Coordinates of C-alpha atoms in Angstrom, one line a residue:
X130 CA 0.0 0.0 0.0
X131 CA 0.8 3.6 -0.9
X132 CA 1.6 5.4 2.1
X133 CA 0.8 9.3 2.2
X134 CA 3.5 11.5 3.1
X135 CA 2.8 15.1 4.6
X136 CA 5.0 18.0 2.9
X137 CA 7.0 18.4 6.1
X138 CA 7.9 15.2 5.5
X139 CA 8.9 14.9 1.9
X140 CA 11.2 17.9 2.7
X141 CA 13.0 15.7 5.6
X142 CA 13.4 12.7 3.2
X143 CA 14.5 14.8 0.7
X144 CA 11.8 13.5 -2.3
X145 CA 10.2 16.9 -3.9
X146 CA 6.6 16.2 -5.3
X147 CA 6.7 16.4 -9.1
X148 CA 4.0 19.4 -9.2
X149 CA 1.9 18.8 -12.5
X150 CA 1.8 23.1 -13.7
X151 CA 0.5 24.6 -16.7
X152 CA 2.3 28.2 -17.4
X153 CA 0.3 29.6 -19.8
X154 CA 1.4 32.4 -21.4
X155 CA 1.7 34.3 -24.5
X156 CA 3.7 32.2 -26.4
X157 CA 1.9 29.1 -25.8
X158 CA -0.6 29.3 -28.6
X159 CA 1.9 29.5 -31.0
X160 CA 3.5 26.0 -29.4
X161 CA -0.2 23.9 -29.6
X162 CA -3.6 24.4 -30.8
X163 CA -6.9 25.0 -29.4
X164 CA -8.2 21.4 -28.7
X165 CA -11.9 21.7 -29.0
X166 CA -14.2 20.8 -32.0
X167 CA -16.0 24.5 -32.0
X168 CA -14.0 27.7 -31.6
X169 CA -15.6 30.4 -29.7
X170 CA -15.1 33.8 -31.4
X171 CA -17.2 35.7 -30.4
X172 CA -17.9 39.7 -32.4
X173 CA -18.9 42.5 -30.0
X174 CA -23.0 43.5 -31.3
X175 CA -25.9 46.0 -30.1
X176 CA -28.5 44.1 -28.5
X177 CA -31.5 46.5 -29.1
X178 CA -34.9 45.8 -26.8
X179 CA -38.2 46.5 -27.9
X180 CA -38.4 49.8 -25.6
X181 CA -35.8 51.1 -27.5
X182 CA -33.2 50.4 -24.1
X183 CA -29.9 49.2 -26.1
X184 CA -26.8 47.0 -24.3
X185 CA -23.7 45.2 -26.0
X186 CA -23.1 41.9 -26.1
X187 CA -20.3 39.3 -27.6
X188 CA -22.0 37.4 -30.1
X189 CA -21.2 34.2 -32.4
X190 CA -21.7 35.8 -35.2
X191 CA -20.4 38.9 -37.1
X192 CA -23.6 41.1 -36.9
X193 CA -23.9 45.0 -36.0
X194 CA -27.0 45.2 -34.7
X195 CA -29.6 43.1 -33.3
X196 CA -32.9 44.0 -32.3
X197 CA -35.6 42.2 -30.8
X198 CA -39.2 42.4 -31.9
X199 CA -41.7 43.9 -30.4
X200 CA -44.7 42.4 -29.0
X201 CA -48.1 43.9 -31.0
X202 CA -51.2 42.2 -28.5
X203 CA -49.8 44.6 -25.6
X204 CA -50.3 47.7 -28.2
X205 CA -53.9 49.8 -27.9
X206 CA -56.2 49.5 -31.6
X207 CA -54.4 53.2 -31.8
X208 CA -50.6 52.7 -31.5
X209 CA -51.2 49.0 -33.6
X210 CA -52.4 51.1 -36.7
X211 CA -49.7 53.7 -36.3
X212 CA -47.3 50.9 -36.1
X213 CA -48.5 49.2 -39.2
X214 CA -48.5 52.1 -41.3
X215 CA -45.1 52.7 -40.8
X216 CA -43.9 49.1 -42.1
X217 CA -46.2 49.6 -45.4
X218 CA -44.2 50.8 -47.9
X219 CA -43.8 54.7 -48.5
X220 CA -45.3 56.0 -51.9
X221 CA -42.6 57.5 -54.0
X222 CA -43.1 61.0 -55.3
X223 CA -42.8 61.4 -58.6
X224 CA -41.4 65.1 -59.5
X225 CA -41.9 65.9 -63.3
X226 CA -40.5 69.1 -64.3
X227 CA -41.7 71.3 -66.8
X228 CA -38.8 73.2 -68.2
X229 CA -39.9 76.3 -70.8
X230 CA -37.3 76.1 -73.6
X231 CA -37.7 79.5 -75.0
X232 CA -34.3 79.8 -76.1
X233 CA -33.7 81.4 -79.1
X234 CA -30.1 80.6 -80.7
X235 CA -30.6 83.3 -83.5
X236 CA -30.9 85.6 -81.0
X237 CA -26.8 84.6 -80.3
X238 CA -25.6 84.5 -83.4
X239 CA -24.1 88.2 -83.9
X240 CA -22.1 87.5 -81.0
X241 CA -20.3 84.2 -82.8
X242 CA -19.3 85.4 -86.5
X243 CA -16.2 86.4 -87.1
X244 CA -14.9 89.9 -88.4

């Protein structure tokens, strides 16, 4: 049988217990890899609530922005049709102008011929 030895008495005998130490540093990762079978990079993203309160958060993937939607059945008949018209689609404006050519290039012509 094994017998267990205090520390004050390894010291006396003179036996030093192997201490099993990782010193991680710096330079490790360049030494090994990263032993697991999915990496955790995580991107630093805006986390947007539905009462417009925003907080950042490291996410998996590369996003800017994420916002969370909003819940409509806690909205008054009011605020619900406000809501809904700003998702339709905006009407574009068409602007047609009218420009009056009443250029006359005759009128020019003096000022052009040679002497």
């Amino acid at each position: 049988m094994m017998r267990v030895l205090k520390s004050s008495q390894l010291l006396r005998v003179g036996v030093l217990p192997v201490l099993s130490q990782r010193f991680l540093n710096s330079n490790s990762s360049v030494v090994t890899k990263i032993h697991r079978n999915t990496f955790t990079r995580t991107y630093p993203t805006v986390l947007v609530f539905p009462d417009g309160s925003s907080i950042r958060i490291r996410y998996p993937e590369p996003r800017q922005i994420i916002t969370l939607p909003f819940d409509l059945s806690k909205l008054t008949e009011a605020e619900k049709k406000v809501r809904l018209e700003r998702r339709k689609p905006k009407e574009k404006i068409i602007i047609e102008e009218d420009y009056d050519d009443d250029f006359d290039p005759t009128k020019y012509l003096q000022t052009s011929k040679k002497k």
